[in-house]
CSV table of C-alpha atoms and ligand atoms in Angstrom, one decimal:
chain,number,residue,atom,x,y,z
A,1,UNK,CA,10.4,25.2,14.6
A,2,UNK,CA,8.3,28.0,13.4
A,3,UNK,CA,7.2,27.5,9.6
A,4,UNK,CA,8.5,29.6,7.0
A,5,UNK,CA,6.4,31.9,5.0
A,6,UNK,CA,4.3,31.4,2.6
A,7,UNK,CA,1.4,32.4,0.8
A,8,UNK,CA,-1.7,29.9,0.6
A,9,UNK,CA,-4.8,28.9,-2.0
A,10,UNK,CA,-7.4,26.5,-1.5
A,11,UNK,CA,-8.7,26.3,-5.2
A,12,UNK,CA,-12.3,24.5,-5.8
A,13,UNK,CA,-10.7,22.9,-9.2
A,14,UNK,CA,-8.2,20.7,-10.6
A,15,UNK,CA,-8.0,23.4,-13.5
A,16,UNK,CA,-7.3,26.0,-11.2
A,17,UNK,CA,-4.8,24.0,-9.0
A,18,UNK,CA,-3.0,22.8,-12.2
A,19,UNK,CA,-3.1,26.7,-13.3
A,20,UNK,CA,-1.7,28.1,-10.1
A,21,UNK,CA,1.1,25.4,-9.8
A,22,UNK,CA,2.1,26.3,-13.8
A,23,UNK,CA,2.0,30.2,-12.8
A,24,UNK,CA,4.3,30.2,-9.9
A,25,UNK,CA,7.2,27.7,-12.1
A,26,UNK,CA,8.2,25.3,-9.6
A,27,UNK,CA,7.8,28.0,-6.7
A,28,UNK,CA,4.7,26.9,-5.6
A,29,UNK,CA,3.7,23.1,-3.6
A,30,UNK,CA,0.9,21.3,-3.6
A,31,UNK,CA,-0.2,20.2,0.1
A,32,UNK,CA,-2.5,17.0,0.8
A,33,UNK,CA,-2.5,15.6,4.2
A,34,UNK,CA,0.6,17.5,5.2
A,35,UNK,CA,1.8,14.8,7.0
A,36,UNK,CA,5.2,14.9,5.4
A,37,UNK,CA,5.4,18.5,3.4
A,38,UNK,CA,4.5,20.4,7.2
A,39,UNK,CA,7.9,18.9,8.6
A,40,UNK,CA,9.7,19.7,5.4
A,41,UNK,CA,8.8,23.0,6.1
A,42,UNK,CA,9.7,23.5,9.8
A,43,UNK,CA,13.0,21.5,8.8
A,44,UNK,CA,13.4,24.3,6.1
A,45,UNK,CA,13.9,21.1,3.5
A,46,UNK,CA,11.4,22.8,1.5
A,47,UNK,CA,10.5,26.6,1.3
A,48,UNK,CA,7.9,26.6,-1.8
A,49,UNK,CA,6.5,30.6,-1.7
A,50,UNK,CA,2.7,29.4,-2.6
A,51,UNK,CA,1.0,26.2,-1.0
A,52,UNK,CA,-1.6,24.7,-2.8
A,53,UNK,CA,-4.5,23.3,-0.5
A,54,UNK,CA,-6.1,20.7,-2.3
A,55,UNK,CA,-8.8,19.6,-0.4
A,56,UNK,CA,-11.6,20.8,-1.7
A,57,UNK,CA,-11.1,18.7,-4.9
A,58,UNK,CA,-13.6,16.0,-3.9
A,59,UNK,CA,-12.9,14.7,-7.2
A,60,UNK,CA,-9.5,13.4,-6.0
A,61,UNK,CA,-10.8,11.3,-3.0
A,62,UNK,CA,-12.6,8.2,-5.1
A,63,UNK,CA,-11.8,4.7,-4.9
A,64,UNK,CA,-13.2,2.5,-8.0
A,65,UNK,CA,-13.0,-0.8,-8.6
A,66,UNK,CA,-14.0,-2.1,-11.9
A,67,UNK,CA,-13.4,-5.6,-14.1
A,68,UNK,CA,-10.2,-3.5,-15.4
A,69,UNK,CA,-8.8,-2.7,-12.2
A,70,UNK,CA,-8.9,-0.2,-9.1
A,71,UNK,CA,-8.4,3.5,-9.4
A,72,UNK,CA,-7.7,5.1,-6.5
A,73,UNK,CA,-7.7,9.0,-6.0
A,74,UNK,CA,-5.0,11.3,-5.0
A,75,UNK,CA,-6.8,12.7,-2.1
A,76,UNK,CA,-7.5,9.2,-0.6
A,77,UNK,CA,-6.3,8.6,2.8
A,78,UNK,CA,-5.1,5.7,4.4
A,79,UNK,CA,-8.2,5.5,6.5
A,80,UNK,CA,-10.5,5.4,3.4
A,81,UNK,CA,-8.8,2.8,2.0
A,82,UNK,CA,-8.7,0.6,5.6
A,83,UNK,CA,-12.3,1.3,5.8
A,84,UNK,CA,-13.4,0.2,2.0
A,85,UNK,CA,-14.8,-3.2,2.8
A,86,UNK,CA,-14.5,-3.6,-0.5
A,87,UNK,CA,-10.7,-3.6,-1.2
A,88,UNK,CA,-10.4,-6.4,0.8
A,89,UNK,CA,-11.4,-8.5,-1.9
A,90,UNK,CA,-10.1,-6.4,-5.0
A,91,UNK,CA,-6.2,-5.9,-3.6
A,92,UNK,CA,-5.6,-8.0,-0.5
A,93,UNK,CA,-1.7,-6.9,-0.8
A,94,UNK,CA,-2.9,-3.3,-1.2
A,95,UNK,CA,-4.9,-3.2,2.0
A,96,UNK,CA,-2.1,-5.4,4.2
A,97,UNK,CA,0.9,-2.9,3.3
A,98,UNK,CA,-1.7,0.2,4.4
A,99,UNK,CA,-2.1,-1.7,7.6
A,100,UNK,CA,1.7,-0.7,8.3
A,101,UNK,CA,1.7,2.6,7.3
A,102,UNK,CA,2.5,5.3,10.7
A,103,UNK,CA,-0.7,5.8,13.7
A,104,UNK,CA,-4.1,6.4,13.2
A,105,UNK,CA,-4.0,10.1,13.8
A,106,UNK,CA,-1.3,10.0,10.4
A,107,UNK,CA,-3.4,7.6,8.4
A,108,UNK,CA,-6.6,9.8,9.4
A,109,UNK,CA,-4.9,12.5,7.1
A,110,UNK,CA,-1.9,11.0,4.9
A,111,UNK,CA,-3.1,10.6,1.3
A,112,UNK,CA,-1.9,8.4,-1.5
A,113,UNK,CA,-1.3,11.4,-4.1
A,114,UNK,CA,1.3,12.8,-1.1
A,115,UNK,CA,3.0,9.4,-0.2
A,116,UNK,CA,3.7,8.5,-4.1
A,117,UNK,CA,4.7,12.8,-4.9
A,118,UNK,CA,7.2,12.6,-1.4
A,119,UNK,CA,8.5,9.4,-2.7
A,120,UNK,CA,10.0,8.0,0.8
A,121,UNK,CA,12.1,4.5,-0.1
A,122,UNK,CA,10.7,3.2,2.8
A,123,UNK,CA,7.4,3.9,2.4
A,124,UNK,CA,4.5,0.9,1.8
A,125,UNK,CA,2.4,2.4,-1.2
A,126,UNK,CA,5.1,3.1,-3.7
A,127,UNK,CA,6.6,-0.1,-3.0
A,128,UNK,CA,3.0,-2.0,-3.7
A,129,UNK,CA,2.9,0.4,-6.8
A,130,UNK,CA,6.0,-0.9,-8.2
A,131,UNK,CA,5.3,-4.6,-7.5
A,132,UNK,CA,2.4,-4.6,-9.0
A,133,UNK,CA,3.2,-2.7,-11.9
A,134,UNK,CA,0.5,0.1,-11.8
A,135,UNK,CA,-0.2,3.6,-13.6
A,136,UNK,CA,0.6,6.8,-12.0
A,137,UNK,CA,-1.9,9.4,-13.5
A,138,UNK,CA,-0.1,13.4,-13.2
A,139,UNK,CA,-2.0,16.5,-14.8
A,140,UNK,CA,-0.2,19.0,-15.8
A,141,UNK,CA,-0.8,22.0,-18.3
A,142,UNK,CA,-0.9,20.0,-21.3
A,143,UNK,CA,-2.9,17.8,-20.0
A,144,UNK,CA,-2.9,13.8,-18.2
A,145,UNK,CA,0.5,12.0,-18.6
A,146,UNK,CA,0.4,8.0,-17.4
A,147,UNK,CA,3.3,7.3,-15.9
A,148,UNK,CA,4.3,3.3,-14.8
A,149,UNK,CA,5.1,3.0,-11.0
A,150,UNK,CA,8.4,1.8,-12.2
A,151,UNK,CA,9.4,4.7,-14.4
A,152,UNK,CA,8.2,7.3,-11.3
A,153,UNK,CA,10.5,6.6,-8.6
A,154,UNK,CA,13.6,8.1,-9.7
A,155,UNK,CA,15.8,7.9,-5.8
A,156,UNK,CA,14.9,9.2,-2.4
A,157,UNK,CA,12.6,12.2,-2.2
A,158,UNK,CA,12.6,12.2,-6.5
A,159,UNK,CA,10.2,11.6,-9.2
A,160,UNK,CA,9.3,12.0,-12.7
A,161,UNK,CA,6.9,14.2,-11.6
A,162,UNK,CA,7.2,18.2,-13.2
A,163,UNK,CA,6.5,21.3,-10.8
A,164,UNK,CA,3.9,22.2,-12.7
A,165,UNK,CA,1.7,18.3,-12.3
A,166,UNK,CA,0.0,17.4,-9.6
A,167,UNK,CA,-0.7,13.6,-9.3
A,168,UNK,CA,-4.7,12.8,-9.8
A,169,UNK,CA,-4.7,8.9,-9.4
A,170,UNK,CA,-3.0,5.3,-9.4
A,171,UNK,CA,-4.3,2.4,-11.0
A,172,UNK,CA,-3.9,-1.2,-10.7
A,173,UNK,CA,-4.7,-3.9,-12.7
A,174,UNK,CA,-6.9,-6.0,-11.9
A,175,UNK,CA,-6.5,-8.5,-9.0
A,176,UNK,CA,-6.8,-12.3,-10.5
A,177,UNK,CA,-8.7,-14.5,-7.6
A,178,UNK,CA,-5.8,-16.9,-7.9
A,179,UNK,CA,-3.1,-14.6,-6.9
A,180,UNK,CA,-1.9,-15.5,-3.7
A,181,UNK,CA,0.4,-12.8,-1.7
A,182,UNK,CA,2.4,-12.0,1.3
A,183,UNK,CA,3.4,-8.6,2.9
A,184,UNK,CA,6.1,-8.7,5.2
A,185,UNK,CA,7.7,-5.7,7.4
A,186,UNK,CA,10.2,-5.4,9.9
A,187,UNK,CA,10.2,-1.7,11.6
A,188,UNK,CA,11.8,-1.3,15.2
A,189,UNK,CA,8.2,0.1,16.6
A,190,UNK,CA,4.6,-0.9,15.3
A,191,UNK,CA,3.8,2.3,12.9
A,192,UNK,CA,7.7,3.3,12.6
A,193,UNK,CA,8.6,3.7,9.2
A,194,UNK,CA,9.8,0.2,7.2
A,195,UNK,CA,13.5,-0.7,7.9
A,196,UNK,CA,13.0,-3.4,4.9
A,197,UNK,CA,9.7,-5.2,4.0
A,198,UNK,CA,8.7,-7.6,0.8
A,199,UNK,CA,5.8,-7.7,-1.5
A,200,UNK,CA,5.4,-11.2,-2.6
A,201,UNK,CA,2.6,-12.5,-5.3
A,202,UNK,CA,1.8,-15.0,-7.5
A,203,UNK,CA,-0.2,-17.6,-8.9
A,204,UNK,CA,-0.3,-21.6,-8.5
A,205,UNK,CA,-0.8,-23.7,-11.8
A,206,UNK,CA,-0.4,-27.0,-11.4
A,207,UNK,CA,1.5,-26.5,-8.0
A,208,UNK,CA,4.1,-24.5,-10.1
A,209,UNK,CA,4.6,-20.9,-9.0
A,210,UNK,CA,3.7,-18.5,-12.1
A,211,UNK,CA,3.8,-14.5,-12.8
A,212,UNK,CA,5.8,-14.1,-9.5
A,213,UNK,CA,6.5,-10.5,-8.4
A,214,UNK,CA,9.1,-10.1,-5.6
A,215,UNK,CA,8.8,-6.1,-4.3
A,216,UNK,CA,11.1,-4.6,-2.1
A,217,UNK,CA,11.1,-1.3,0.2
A,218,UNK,CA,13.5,0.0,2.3
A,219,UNK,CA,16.7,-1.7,0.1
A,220,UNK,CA,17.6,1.2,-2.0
A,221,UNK,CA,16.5,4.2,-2.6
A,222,UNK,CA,13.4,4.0,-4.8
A,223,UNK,CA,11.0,1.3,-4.3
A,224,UNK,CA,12.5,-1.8,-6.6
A,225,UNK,CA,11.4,-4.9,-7.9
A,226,UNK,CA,13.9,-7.7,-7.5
A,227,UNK,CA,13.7,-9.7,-10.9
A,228,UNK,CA,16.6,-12.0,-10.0
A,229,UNK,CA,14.7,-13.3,-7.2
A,230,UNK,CA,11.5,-13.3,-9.1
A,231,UNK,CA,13.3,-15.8,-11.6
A,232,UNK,CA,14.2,-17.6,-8.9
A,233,UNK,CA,11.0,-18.6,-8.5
A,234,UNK,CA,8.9,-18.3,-11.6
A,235,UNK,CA,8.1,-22.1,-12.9
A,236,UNK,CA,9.6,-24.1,-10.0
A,237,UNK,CA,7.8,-26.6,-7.6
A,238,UNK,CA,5.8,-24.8,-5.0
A,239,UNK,CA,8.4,-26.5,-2.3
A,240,UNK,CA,10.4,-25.1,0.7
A,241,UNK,CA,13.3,-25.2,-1.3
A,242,UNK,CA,12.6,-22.8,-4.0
A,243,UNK,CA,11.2,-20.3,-1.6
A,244,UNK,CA,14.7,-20.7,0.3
A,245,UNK,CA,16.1,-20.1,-3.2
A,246,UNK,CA,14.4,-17.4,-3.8
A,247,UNK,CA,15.1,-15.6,-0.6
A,248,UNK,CA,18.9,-15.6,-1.0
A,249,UNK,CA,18.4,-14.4,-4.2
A,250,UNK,CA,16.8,-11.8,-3.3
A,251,UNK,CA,19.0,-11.5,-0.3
A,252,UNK,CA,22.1,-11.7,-3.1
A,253,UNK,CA,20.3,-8.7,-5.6
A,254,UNK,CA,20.5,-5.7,-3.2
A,255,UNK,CA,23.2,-3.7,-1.8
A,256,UNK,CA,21.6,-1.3,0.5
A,257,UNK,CA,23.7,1.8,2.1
A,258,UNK,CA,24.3,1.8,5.8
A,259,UNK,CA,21.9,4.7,7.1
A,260,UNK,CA,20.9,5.8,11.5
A,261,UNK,CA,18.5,2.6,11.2
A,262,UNK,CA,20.4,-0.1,10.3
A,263,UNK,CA,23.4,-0.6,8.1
A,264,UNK,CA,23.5,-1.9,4.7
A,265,UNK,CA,24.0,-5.6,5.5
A,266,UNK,CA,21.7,-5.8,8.3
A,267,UNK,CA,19.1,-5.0,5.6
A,268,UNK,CA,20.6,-7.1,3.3
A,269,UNK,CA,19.8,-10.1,5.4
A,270,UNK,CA,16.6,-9.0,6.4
A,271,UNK,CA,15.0,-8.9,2.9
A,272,UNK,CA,15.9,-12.6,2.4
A,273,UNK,CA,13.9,-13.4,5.7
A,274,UNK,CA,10.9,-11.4,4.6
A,275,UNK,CA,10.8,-12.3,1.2
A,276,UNK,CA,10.7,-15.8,2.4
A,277,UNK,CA,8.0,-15.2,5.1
A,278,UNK,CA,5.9,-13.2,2.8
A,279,UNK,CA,6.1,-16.2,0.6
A,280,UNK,CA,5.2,-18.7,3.1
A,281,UNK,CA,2.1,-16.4,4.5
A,282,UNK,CA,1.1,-16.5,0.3
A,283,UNK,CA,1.4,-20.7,0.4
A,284,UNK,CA,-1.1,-20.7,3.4
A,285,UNK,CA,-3.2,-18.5,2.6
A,286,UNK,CA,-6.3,-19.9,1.7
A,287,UNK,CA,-8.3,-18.5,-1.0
A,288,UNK,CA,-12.0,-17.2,0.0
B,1,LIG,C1,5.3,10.3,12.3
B,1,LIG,C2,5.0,9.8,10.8
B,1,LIG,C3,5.1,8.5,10.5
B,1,LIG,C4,4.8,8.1,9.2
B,1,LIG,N1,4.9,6.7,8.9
B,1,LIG,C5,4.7,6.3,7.7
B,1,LIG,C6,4.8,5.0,7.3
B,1,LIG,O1,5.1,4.1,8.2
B,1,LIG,N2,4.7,4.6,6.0
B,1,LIG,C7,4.3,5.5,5.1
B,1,LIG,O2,4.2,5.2,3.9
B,1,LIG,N3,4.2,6.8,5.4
B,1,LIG,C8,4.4,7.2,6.6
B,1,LIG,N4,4.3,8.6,6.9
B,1,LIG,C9,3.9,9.5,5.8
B,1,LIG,C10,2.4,9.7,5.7
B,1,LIG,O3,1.7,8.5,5.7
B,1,LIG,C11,1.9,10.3,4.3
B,1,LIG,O4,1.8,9.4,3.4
B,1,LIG,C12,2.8,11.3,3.8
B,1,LIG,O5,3.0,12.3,4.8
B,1,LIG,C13,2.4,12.0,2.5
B,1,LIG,O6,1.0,12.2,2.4
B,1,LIG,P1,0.4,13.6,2.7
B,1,LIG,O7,-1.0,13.6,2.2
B,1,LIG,O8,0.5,14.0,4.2
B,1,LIG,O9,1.2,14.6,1.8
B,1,LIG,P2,1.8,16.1,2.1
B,1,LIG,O10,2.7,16.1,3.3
B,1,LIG,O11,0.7,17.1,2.0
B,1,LIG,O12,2.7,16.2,0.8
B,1,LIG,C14,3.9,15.5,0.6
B,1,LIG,C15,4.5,15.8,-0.7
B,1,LIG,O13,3.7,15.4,-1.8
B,1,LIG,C16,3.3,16.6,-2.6
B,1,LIG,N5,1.9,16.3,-3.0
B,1,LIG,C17,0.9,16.0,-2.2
B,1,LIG,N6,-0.2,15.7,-2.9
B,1,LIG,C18,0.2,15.8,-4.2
B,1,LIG,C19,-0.5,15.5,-5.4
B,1,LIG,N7,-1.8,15.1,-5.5
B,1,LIG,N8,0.2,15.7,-6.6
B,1,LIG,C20,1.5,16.1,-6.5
B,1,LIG,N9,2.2,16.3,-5.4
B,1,LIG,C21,1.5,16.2,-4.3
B,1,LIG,C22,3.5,17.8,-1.7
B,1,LIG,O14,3.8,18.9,-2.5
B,1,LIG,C23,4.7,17.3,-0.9
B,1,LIG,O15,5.9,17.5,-1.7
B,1,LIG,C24,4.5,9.0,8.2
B,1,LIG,C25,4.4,10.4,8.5
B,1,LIG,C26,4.6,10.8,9.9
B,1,LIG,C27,4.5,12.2,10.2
């Protein structure tokens, strides 16, 4: 279907984005990679009146890594984040949930500022966000506003994010070398969009499982963390058992709606099994 009309800016600064989005009061979009906000449009799901290119802001596209944590820019694409030979080390769990995100052509332009603003349930990166308890950075006429992953994802498709803000970065603390982690995803084709997957991390002290963060996409919709199955697990014996445990609880904790992929129990089920592969994968993982 033909797009609807629309008038279009490609401004060179985050001032004049932020400005141009304020002026136009909720009229006006930004668009990133397009990957998501192009279908909108032919689906007539959205009709803003003014896009908002922001490519040019080259400000948006870093990825840094410090002793505090890793920053990552709105304008970052999938690809960039694959091909950072250095994220590998600094967010393991970051880099194996981007593995499953869509094809290459999709990755080559979808960008972390559009994933986290479009706010799919079943989509990897606000899921990894909410497990691991990062900052969503939005700039808006008064200024920057930090906004915790778990705060932002308010249902399918909404966020606490105003017209008027555009997102500028996420940040995540930093990545202890003891952590160990699992990602798990079950989608009906390779690059299909998550029917349920699990974000599993934590560390071993004295073969005890510690800080434990169970994450969860595709079970409701927002991104969630499942804190009954996390206390499942938090303090027990590293055994078989208590990831089994943990599994049904997490298995137990969700009650996700019947939808054209799968219905609510069949999802139900399947986050037990990934949350307890996820947790296996993080037991034999070794540490490098
Ligand atoms: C066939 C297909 C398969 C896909 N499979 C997956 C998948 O498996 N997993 C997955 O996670 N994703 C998947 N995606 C989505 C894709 O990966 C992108 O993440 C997604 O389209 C959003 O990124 P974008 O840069 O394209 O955003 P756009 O489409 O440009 O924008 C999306 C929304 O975000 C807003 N926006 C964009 N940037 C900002 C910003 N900086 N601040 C505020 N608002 C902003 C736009 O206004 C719009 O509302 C798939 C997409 C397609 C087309």
């Amino acid at each position: 279907m033909k797009l609807p009309s629309f008038d279009y800016a490609c401004p060179a600064t985050i001032a004049e984005a932020v400005a141009l989005l304020a002026a136009h009061g909720g009229e006006a979009k930004p668009i990133a990679g397009g990957q998501s906000l192009v279908p909108m449009l032919a689906f007539r799901l959205a009709a803003p009146t003014l896009l908002v290119d922001l490519r040019k802001l080259s400000e948006l596209r870093q990825i840094t890594i410090t002793d505090a944590g890793i920053t990552l820019g709105a304008m970052v694409r999938w690809r960039d984040i694959l091909q950072d030979p250095r994220l590998g080390q600094a967010h393991s769990l970051l880099v194996a949930a981007v593995e499953h995100i869509a094809h290459y052509q999709i990755r080559n332009r979808g960008t972390v500022g559009g994933s986290l603003a479009h706010a799919d349930p079943a989509a990897e990166l606000p899921g990894i966000a909410v497990t691991c308890e990062a900052d969503i950075v939005a700039l808006g006429r008064e200024g920057p506003r930090v906004i915790a992953a778990g705060d932002f994802f308010r249902g399918t498709l909404i966020t606490a994010l105003r017209p008027e803000e555009i997102i500028t970065e996420i940040r995540f603390p930093a990545w202890p070398r003891q952590r160990r982690f699992g990602f798990r995803e079950f989608a009906r084709r390779r690059g299909d969009f998550a029917v349920a997957a699990a974000a599993v991390m934590f560390e071993p002290v004295a073969q005890k499982f510690q800080n434990v963060r169970i994450g969860a996409i595709g079970v409701s919709d927002a991104p969630m963390r499942i804190v009954a199955a996390e206390r499942a697990l938090e303090g027990r014996d590293m055994t078989a058992a208590a990831i089994a445990g943990c599994a049904a609880a997490a298995s137990a904790a969700v009650a996700p709606a019947d939808d054209i992929h799968a219905s609510g129990a069949y999802r139900k089920t399947l986050i037990g099994v990934m949350v307890e592969r996820a947790l296996r994968d993080a037991m034999n993982r070794t540490i490098v």
